[in-house]
């Protein structure tokens, strides 16, 4: 076999569906974790500089953001390992790999592991749906602030005093009601919208939300692949049992024929 034929045979053993799902999962998790981490830091900076001048007022927000960032670290590490494991599982259950290894056999343990991956991926998919919905909340909050700043630049805003247009972040529960100043109006609000913290955090939250959505799609893709692999393993096991039953019957019939022939020879000699 030449080098070209070996390369074609190796490429035929690549689980492309699992590979695409892994790339999509890694990309989505990387976007969510990286952009979400930076956006949370920018949000705390913006609140400290413009909405809460007393440290004790935003201490809870700072602690929550730190906890979320630690959770992001854990999510990134877990899905890096989980994606590699699912990709390896895809390699071992690809039909082309089974053809290259003619002695491939399925076991009860292997089928149980495949079923466990199906269940775990389903649970993780539901969890990422919740993360996707949660990541849309800051996008909605920043969008409201963005549209409020845009409303001050519209001709309609000239009919009323710009100073009456305000954004009060206390109503979102980010900081307590006794925080000072707690809200921004008029030119102060316009200056906040022009800061790099606001602009960068707003767009990073959008990218993080998109990354969470991409991760959900990747997990759905994984779920379909794992379910198909599990069904294939189950069917292969049934075929193996059927083959073993047929082989056992054939061996038994062969032994019966041999025993009858020996009995016939013995009776003819006698």
PDB file of N, CA, C and O in Angstrom, residues 114-177:
ATOM      1  N   UNK A 114     -21.196   4.979  26.308  1.00  0.00           N
ATOM      2  CA  UNK A 114     -21.838   5.779  25.259  1.00  0.00           C
ATOM      3  C   UNK A 114     -23.180   6.333  25.738  1.00  0.00           C
ATOM      4  O   UNK A 114     -23.497   7.504  25.490  1.00  0.00           O
ATOM      5  N   UNK A 115     -23.958   5.511  26.437  1.00  0.00           N
ATOM      6  CA  UNK A 115     -25.234   5.988  26.974  1.00  0.00           C
ATOM      7  C   UNK A 115     -25.020   7.067  28.027  1.00  0.00           C
ATOM      8  O   UNK A 115     -25.791   8.031  28.106  1.00  0.00           O
ATOM      9  N   UNK A 116     -23.948   6.931  28.829  1.00  0.00           N
ATOM     10  CA  UNK A 116     -23.649   7.946  29.837  1.00  0.00           C
ATOM     11  C   UNK A 116     -23.304   9.278  29.173  1.00  0.00           C
ATOM     12  O   UNK A 116     -23.734  10.343  29.629  1.00  0.00           O
ATOM     13  N   UNK A 117     -22.548   9.249  28.074  1.00  0.00           N
ATOM     14  CA  UNK A 117     -22.214  10.476  27.355  1.00  0.00           C
ATOM     15  C   UNK A 117     -23.471  11.129  26.768  1.00  0.00           C
ATOM     16  O   UNK A 117     -23.577  12.359  26.735  1.00  0.00           O
ATOM     17  N   UNK A 118     -24.399  10.307  26.282  1.00  0.00           N
ATOM     18  CA  UNK A 118     -25.654  10.855  25.754  1.00  0.00           C
ATOM     19  C   UNK A 118     -26.408  11.595  26.848  1.00  0.00           C
ATOM     20  O   UNK A 118     -26.874  12.731  26.657  1.00  0.00           O
ATOM     21  N   UNK A 119     -26.531  10.970  28.011  1.00  0.00           N
ATOM     22  CA  UNK A 119     -27.252  11.590  29.127  1.00  0.00           C
ATOM     23  C   UNK A 119     -26.535  12.850  29.611  1.00  0.00           C
ATOM     24  O   UNK A 119     -27.170  13.890  29.840  1.00  0.00           O
ATOM     25  N   UNK A 120     -25.210  12.770  29.768  1.00  0.00           N
ATOM     26  CA  UNK A 120     -24.454  13.920  30.272  1.00  0.00           C
ATOM     27  C   UNK A 120     -24.504  15.090  29.288  1.00  0.00           C
ATOM     28  O   UNK A 120     -24.648  16.250  29.700  1.00  0.00           O
ATOM     29  N   UNK A 121     -24.408  14.800  28.005  1.00  0.00           N
ATOM     30  CA  UNK A 121     -24.482  15.869  27.006  1.00  0.00           C
ATOM     31  C   UNK A 121     -25.863  16.507  26.991  1.00  0.00           C
ATOM     32  O   UNK A 121     -25.991  17.719  26.788  1.00  0.00           O
ATOM     33  N   UNK A 122     -26.894  15.705  27.208  1.00  0.00           N
ATOM     34  CA  UNK A 122     -28.252  16.254  27.275  1.00  0.00           C
ATOM     35  C   UNK A 122     -28.388  17.208  28.459  1.00  0.00           C
ATOM     36  O   UNK A 122     -28.941  18.310  28.315  1.00  0.00           O
ATOM     37  N   UNK A 123     -27.851  16.810  29.619  1.00  0.00           N
ATOM     38  CA  UNK A 123     -27.912  17.679  30.805  1.00  0.00           C
ATOM     39  C   UNK A 123     -27.108  18.950  30.577  1.00  0.00           C
ATOM     40  O   UNK A 123     -27.551  20.067  30.915  1.00  0.00           O
ATOM     41  N   UNK A 124     -25.928  18.826  29.991  1.00  0.00           N
ATOM     42  CA  UNK A 124     -25.103  20.002  29.716  1.00  0.00           C
ATOM     43  C   UNK A 124     -25.771  20.925  28.703  1.00  0.00           C
ATOM     44  O   UNK A 124     -25.651  22.154  28.795  1.00  0.00           O
ATOM     45  N   UNK A 125     -26.471  20.340  27.741  1.00  0.00           N
ATOM     46  CA  UNK A 125     -27.202  21.163  26.783  1.00  0.00           C
ATOM     47  C   UNK A 125     -28.283  21.991  27.443  1.00  0.00           C
ATOM     48  O   UNK A 125     -28.462  23.178  27.127  1.00  0.00           O
ATOM     49  N   UNK A 126     -29.016  21.373  28.381  1.00  0.00           N
ATOM     50  CA  UNK A 126     -30.025  22.136  29.121  1.00  0.00           C
ATOM     51  C   UNK A 126     -29.370  23.236  29.958  1.00  0.00           C
ATOM     52  O   UNK A 126     -29.895  24.359  30.049  1.00  0.00           O
ATOM     53  N   UNK A 127     -28.217  22.906  30.559  1.00  0.00           N
ATOM     54  CA  UNK A 127     -27.512  23.923  31.340  1.00  0.00           C
ATOM     55  C   UNK A 127     -27.058  25.092  30.489  1.00  0.00           C
ATOM     56  O   UNK A 127     -27.170  26.260  30.897  1.00  0.00           O
ATOM     57  N   UNK A 128     -26.574  24.807  29.292  1.00  0.00           N
ATOM     58  CA  UNK A 128     -26.125  25.898  28.412  1.00  0.00           C
ATOM     59  C   UNK A 128     -27.286  26.695  27.852  1.00  0.00           C
ATOM     60  O   UNK A 128     -27.110  27.866  27.496  1.00  0.00           O
ATOM     61  N   UNK A 129     -28.441  26.083  27.756  1.00  0.00           N
ATOM     62  CA  UNK A 129     -29.622  26.882  27.391  1.00  0.00           C
ATOM     63  C   UNK A 129     -29.899  27.933  28.459  1.00  0.00           C
ATOM     64  O   UNK A 129     -30.229  29.089  28.145  1.00  0.00           O
ATOM     65  N   UNK A 130     -29.756  27.529  29.733  1.00  0.00           N
ATOM     66  CA  UNK A 130     -29.911  28.496  30.816  1.00  0.00           C
ATOM     67  C   UNK A 130     -28.834  29.562  30.780  1.00  0.00           C
ATOM     68  O   UNK A 130     -29.107  30.752  31.010  1.00  0.00           O
ATOM     69  N   UNK A 131     -27.579  29.158  30.491  1.00  0.00           N
ATOM     70  CA  UNK A 131     -26.489  30.138  30.384  1.00  0.00           C
ATOM     71  C   UNK A 131     -26.740  31.099  29.231  1.00  0.00           C
ATOM     72  O   UNK A 131     -26.474  32.308  29.337  1.00  0.00           O
ATOM     73  N   UNK A 132     -27.251  30.576  28.136  1.00  0.00           N
ATOM     74  CA  UNK A 132     -27.557  31.425  26.981  1.00  0.00           C
ATOM     75  C   UNK A 132     -28.613  32.474  27.342  1.00  0.00           C
ATOM     76  O   UNK A 132     -28.496  33.655  26.986  1.00  0.00           O
ATOM     77  N   UNK A 133     -29.651  32.040  28.062  1.00  0.00           N
ATOM     78  CA  UNK A 133     -30.667  32.991  28.496  1.00  0.00           C
ATOM     79  C   UNK A 133     -30.121  33.987  29.505  1.00  0.00           C
ATOM     80  O   UNK A 133     -30.442  35.189  29.449  1.00  0.00           O
ATOM     81  N   UNK A 134     -29.267  33.516  30.414  1.00  0.00           N
ATOM     82  CA  UNK A 134     -28.673  34.408  31.411  1.00  0.00           C
ATOM     83  C   UNK A 134     -27.753  35.436  30.761  1.00  0.00           C
ATOM     84  O   UNK A 134     -27.710  36.604  31.185  1.00  0.00           O
ATOM     85  N   UNK A 135     -26.998  35.014  29.733  1.00  0.00           N
ATOM     86  CA  UNK A 135     -26.073  35.937  29.072  1.00  0.00           C
ATOM     87  C   UNK A 135     -26.804  36.994  28.246  1.00  0.00           C
ATOM     88  O   UNK A 135     -26.200  38.019  27.890  1.00  0.00           O
ATOM     89  N   UNK A 136     -28.081  36.760  27.953  1.00  0.00           N
ATOM     90  CA  UNK A 136     -28.846  37.767  27.217  1.00  0.00           C
ATOM     91  C   UNK A 136     -29.309  38.906  28.114  1.00  0.00           C
ATOM     92  O   UNK A 136     -29.666  39.976  27.607  1.00  0.00           O
ATOM     93  N   UNK A 137     -29.296  38.695  29.446  1.00  0.00           N
ATOM     94  CA  UNK A 137     -29.747  39.739  30.373  1.00  0.00           C
ATOM     95  C   UNK A 137     -28.858  40.975  30.315  1.00  0.00           C
ATOM     96  O   UNK A 137     -29.362  42.093  30.142  1.00  0.00           O
ATOM     97  N   UNK A 138     -27.518  40.871  30.450  1.00  0.00           N
ATOM     98  CA  UNK A 138     -26.705  42.087  30.344  1.00  0.00           C
ATOM     99  C   UNK A 138     -26.775  42.733  28.964  1.00  0.00           C
ATOM    100  O   UNK A 138     -26.647  43.961  28.856  1.00  0.00           O
ATOM    101  N   UNK A 139     -26.977  41.933  27.930  1.00  0.00           N
ATOM    102  CA  UNK A 139     -27.149  42.519  26.602  1.00  0.00           C
ATOM    103  C   UNK A 139     -28.390  43.401  26.568  1.00  0.00           C
ATOM    104  O   UNK A 139     -28.374  44.517  26.015  1.00  0.00           O
ATOM    105  N   UNK A 140     -29.468  42.930  27.193  1.00  0.00           N
ATOM    106  CA  UNK A 140     -30.701  43.710  27.244  1.00  0.00           C
ATOM    107  C   UNK A 140     -30.503  45.001  28.046  1.00  0.00           C
ATOM    108  O   UNK A 140     -30.959  46.077  27.634  1.00  0.00           O
ATOM    109  N   UNK A 141     -29.792  44.916  29.179  1.00  0.00           N
ATOM    110  CA  UNK A 141     -29.564  46.098  30.011  1.00  0.00           C
ATOM    111  C   UNK A 141     -28.711  47.131  29.284  1.00  0.00           C
ATOM    112  O   UNK A 141     -29.024  48.337  29.290  1.00  0.00           O
ATOM    113  N   UNK A 142     -27.650  46.683  28.664  1.00  0.00           N
ATOM    114  CA  UNK A 142     -26.787  47.616  27.936  1.00  0.00           C
ATOM    115  C   UNK A 142     -27.486  48.170  26.697  1.00  0.00           C
ATOM    116  O   UNK A 142     -27.240  49.314  26.308  1.00  0.00           O
ATOM    117  N   UNK A 143     -28.353  47.343  26.096  1.00  0.00           N
ATOM    118  CA  UNK A 143     -29.102  47.825  24.937  1.00  0.00           C
ATOM    119  C   UNK A 143     -30.052  48.955  25.339  1.00  0.00           C
ATOM    120  O   UNK A 143     -30.199  49.946  24.604  1.00  0.00           O
ATOM    121  N   UNK A 144     -30.699  48.816  26.499  1.00  0.00           N
ATOM    122  CA  UNK A 144     -31.568  49.892  26.979  1.00  0.00           C
ATOM    123  C   UNK A 144     -30.782  51.185  27.193  1.00  0.00           C
ATOM    124  O   UNK A 144     -31.239  52.281  26.836  1.00  0.00           O
ATOM    125  N   UNK A 145     -29.612  51.042  27.762  1.00  0.00           N
ATOM    126  CA  UNK A 145     -28.779  52.220  27.990  1.00  0.00           C
ATOM    127  C   UNK A 145     -28.294  52.812  26.669  1.00  0.00           C
ATOM    128  O   UNK A 145     -28.231  54.037  26.505  1.00  0.00           O
ATOM    129  N   UNK A 146     -27.980  51.946  25.730  1.00  0.00           N
ATOM    130  CA  UNK A 146     -27.517  52.392  24.403  1.00  0.00           C
ATOM    131  C   UNK A 146     -28.628  53.150  23.678  1.00  0.00           C
ATOM    132  O   UNK A 146     -28.389  54.209  23.072  1.00  0.00           O
ATOM    133  N   UNK A 147     -29.825  52.620  23.698  1.00  0.00           N
ATOM    134  CA  UNK A 147     -30.942  53.292  23.023  1.00  0.00           C
ATOM    135  C   UNK A 147     -31.318  54.599  23.725  1.00  0.00           C
ATOM    136  O   UNK A 147     -31.747  55.557  23.068  1.00  0.00           O
ATOM    137  N   UNK A 148     -31.153  54.652  25.048  1.00  0.00           N
ATOM    138  CA  UNK A 148     -31.422  55.901  25.768  1.00  0.00           C
ATOM    139  C   UNK A 148     -30.445  56.991  25.349  1.00  0.00           C
ATOM    140  O   UNK A 148     -30.830  58.155  25.152  1.00  0.00           O
ATOM    141  N   UNK A 149     -29.188  56.612  25.209  1.00  0.00           N
ATOM    142  CA  UNK A 149     -28.197  57.585  24.734  1.00  0.00           C
ATOM    143  C   UNK A 149     -28.497  58.010  23.299  1.00  0.00           C
ATOM    144  O   UNK A 149     -28.317  59.185  22.936  1.00  0.00           O
ATOM    145  N   UNK A 150     -28.950  57.060  22.495  1.00  0.00           N
ATOM    146  CA  UNK A 150     -29.308  57.424  21.126  1.00  0.00           C
ATOM    147  C   UNK A 150     -30.533  58.303  21.070  1.00  0.00           C
ATOM    148  O   UNK A 150     -30.667  59.148  20.167  1.00  0.00           O
ATOM    149  N   UNK A 151     -31.454  58.154  22.033  1.00  0.00           N
ATOM    150  CA  UNK A 151     -32.660  58.977  22.046  1.00  0.00           C
ATOM    151  C   UNK A 151     -32.328  60.437  22.324  1.00  0.00           C
ATOM    152  O   UNK A 151     -33.028  61.344  21.846  1.00  0.00           O
ATOM    153  N   UNK A 152     -31.258  60.692  23.079  1.00  0.00           N
ATOM    154  CA  UNK A 152     -30.889  62.077  23.369  1.00  0.00           C
ATOM    155  C   UNK A 152     -30.366  62.800  22.130  1.00  0.00           C
ATOM    156  O   UNK A 152     -30.402  64.027  22.061  1.00  0.00           O
ATOM    157  N   UNK A 153     -29.902  62.034  21.163  1.00  0.00           N
ATOM    158  CA  UNK A 153     -29.379  62.642  19.946  1.00  0.00           C
ATOM    159  C   UNK A 153     -30.445  62.823  18.878  1.00  0.00           C
ATOM    160  O   UNK A 153     -30.182  63.449  17.841  1.00  0.00           O
ATOM    161  N   UNK A 154     -31.628  62.276  19.112  1.00  0.00           N
ATOM    162  CA  UNK A 154     -32.696  62.376  18.116  1.00  0.00           C
ATOM    163  C   UNK A 154     -33.373  63.744  18.188  1.00  0.00           C
ATOM    164  O   UNK A 154     -33.312  64.435  19.219  1.00  0.00           O
ATOM    165  N   UNK A 155     -34.040  64.175  17.113  1.00  0.00           N
ATOM    166  CA  UNK A 155     -34.736  65.478  17.125  1.00  0.00           C
ATOM    167  C   UNK A 155     -35.848  65.557  18.159  1.00  0.00           C
ATOM    168  O   UNK A 155     -36.160  66.639  18.655  1.00  0.00           O
ATOM    169  N   UNK A 156     -36.438  64.412  18.506  1.00  0.00           N
ATOM    170  CA  UNK A 156     -37.522  64.436  19.487  1.00  0.00           C
ATOM    171  C   UNK A 156     -37.009  64.883  20.850  1.00  0.00           C
ATOM    172  O   UNK A 156     -37.709  65.536  21.627  1.00  0.00           O
ATOM    173  N   UNK A 157     -35.759  64.540  21.153  1.00  0.00           N
ATOM    174  CA  UNK A 157     -35.203  64.908  22.449  1.00  0.00           C
ATOM    175  C   UNK A 157     -35.048  66.415  22.595  1.00  0.00           C
ATOM    176  O   UNK A 157     -35.016  66.940  23.713  1.00  0.00           O
ATOM    177  N   UNK A 158     -34.969  67.124  21.491  1.00  0.00           N
ATOM    178  CA  UNK A 158     -34.824  68.579  21.555  1.00  0.00           C
ATOM    179  C   UNK A 158     -36.096  69.254  22.060  1.00  0.00           C
ATOM    180  O   UNK A 158     -36.068  70.418  22.458  1.00  0.00           O
ATOM    181  N   UNK A 159     -37.227  68.556  21.995  1.00  0.00           N
ATOM    182  CA  UNK A 159     -38.488  69.135  22.448  1.00  0.00           C
ATOM    183  C   UNK A 159     -38.557  69.198  23.971  1.00  0.00           C
ATOM    184  O   UNK A 159     -39.317  69.989  24.524  1.00  0.00           O
ATOM    185  N   UNK A 160     -37.785  68.348  24.646  1.00  0.00           N
ATOM    186  CA  UNK A 160     -37.761  68.333  26.107  1.00  0.00           C
ATOM    187  C   UNK A 160     -36.330  68.543  26.586  1.00  0.00           C
ATOM    188  O   UNK A 160     -35.382  68.551  25.797  1.00  0.00           O
ATOM    189  N   UNK A 161     -36.198  68.682  27.874  1.00  0.00           N
ATOM    190  CA  UNK A 161     -34.871  68.879  28.439  1.00  0.00           C
ATOM    191  C   UNK A 161     -34.099  67.555  28.439  1.00  0.00           C
ATOM    192  O   UNK A 161     -34.622  66.511  28.859  1.00  0.00           O
ATOM    193  N   UNK A 162     -32.879  67.579  27.922  1.00  0.00           N
ATOM    194  CA  UNK A 162     -32.052  66.379  27.865  1.00  0.00           C
ATOM    195  C   UNK A 162     -31.725  65.871  29.269  1.00  0.00           C
ATOM    196  O   UNK A 162     -31.545  64.670  29.483  1.00  0.00           O
ATOM    197  N   UNK A 163     -31.679  66.780  30.230  1.00  0.00           N
ATOM    198  CA  UNK A 163     -31.350  66.388  31.597  1.00  0.00           C
ATOM    199  C   UNK A 163     -32.423  65.507  32.230  1.00  0.00           C
ATOM    200  O   UNK A 163     -32.169  64.863  33.257  1.00  0.00           O
ATOM    201  N   UNK A 164     -33.609  65.488  31.628  1.00  0.00           N
ATOM    202  CA  UNK A 164     -34.683  64.636  32.156  1.00  0.00           C
ATOM    203  C   UNK A 164     -34.575  63.186  31.675  1.00  0.00           C
ATOM    204  O   UNK A 164     -35.328  62.327  32.140  1.00  0.00           O
ATOM    205  N   UNK A 165     -33.687  62.939  30.743  1.00  0.00           N
ATOM    206  CA  UNK A 165     -33.476  61.567  30.248  1.00  0.00           C
ATOM    207  C   UNK A 165     -32.403  60.920  31.107  1.00  0.00           C
ATOM    208  O   UNK A 165     -31.250  61.362  31.127  1.00  0.00           O
ATOM    209  N   UNK A 166     -32.767  59.866  31.831  1.00  0.00           N
ATOM    210  CA  UNK A 166     -31.862  59.243  32.811  1.00  0.00           C
ATOM    211  C   UNK A 166     -31.866  57.729  32.662  1.00  0.00           C
ATOM    212  O   UNK A 166     -32.791  57.126  32.088  1.00  0.00           O
ATOM    213  N   UNK A 167     -30.840  57.134  33.209  1.00  0.00           N
ATOM    214  CA  UNK A 167     -30.738  55.674  33.367  1.00  0.00           C
ATOM    215  C   UNK A 167     -30.395  55.409  34.823  1.00  0.00           C
ATOM    216  O   UNK A 167     -29.377  55.886  35.334  1.00  0.00           O
ATOM    217  N   UNK A 168     -31.255  54.664  35.498  1.00  0.00           N
ATOM    218  CA  UNK A 168     -31.069  54.342  36.914  1.00  0.00           C
ATOM    219  C   UNK A 168     -30.764  52.845  37.012  1.00  0.00           C
ATOM    220  O   UNK A 168     -31.647  52.000  36.841  1.00  0.00           O
ATOM    221  N   UNK A 169     -29.512  52.512  37.283  1.00  0.00           N
ATOM    222  CA  UNK A 169     -29.126  51.097  37.342  1.00  0.00           C
ATOM    223  C   UNK A 169     -29.590  50.443  38.633  1.00  0.00           C
ATOM    224  O   UNK A 169     -29.559  49.213  38.755  1.00  0.00           O
ATOM    225  N   UNK A 170     -30.052  51.225  39.608  1.00  0.00           N
ATOM    226  CA  UNK A 170     -30.534  50.642  40.858  1.00  0.00           C
ATOM    227  C   UNK A 170     -31.805  49.831  40.650  1.00  0.00           C
ATOM    228  O   UNK A 170     -32.073  48.898  41.411  1.00  0.00           O
ATOM    229  N   UNK A 171     -32.576  50.163  39.632  1.00  0.00           N
ATOM    230  CA  UNK A 171     -33.818  49.432  39.392  1.00  0.00           C
ATOM    231  C   UNK A 171     -33.556  48.011  38.868  1.00  0.00           C
ATOM    232  O   UNK A 171     -34.449  47.169  38.876  1.00  0.00           O
ATOM    233  N   UNK A 172     -32.337  47.749  38.408  1.00  0.00           N
ATOM    234  CA  UNK A 172     -31.988  46.415  37.938  1.00  0.00           C
ATOM    235  C   UNK A 172     -31.431  45.528  39.047  1.00  0.00           C
ATOM    236  O   UNK A 172     -31.137  44.352  38.798  1.00  0.00           O
ATOM    237  N   UNK A 173     -31.276  46.075  40.249  1.00  0.00           N
ATOM    238  CA  UNK A 173     -30.756  45.303  41.361  1.00  0.00           C
ATOM    239  C   UNK A 173     -29.255  45.136  41.360  1.00  0.00           C
ATOM    240  O   UNK A 173     -28.723  44.313  42.125  1.00  0.00           O
ATOM    241  N   UNK A 174     -28.558  45.879  40.508  1.00  0.00           N
ATOM    242  CA  UNK A 174     -27.104  45.764  40.458  1.00  0.00           C
ATOM    243  C   UNK A 174     -26.466  46.355  41.706  1.00  0.00           C
ATOM    244  O   UNK A 174     -25.515  45.798  42.257  1.00  0.00           O
ATOM    245  N   UNK A 175     -26.985  47.486  42.146  1.00  0.00           N
ATOM    246  CA  UNK A 175     -26.524  48.148  43.365  1.00  0.00           C
ATOM    247  C   UNK A 175     -27.747  48.486  44.206  1.00  0.00           C
ATOM    248  O   UNK A 175     -28.873  48.572  43.680  1.00  0.00           O
ATOM    249  N   UNK A 176     -27.591  48.672  45.506  1.00  0.00           N
ATOM    250  CA  UNK A 176     -28.749  48.966  46.366  1.00  0.00           C
ATOM    251  C   UNK A 176     -29.349  50.345  46.073  1.00  0.00           C
ATOM    252  O   UNK A 176     -28.728  51.200  45.441  1.00  0.00           O
ATOM    253  N   UNK A 177     -30.572  50.540  46.577  1.00  0.00           N
ATOM    254  CA  UNK A 177     -31.288  51.790  46.311  1.00  0.00           C
ATOM    255  C   UNK A 177     -30.649  52.993  47.006  1.00  0.00           C
ATOM    256  O   UNK A 177     -30.842  54.141  46.571  1.00  0.00           O
TER     257      UNK A 177
END
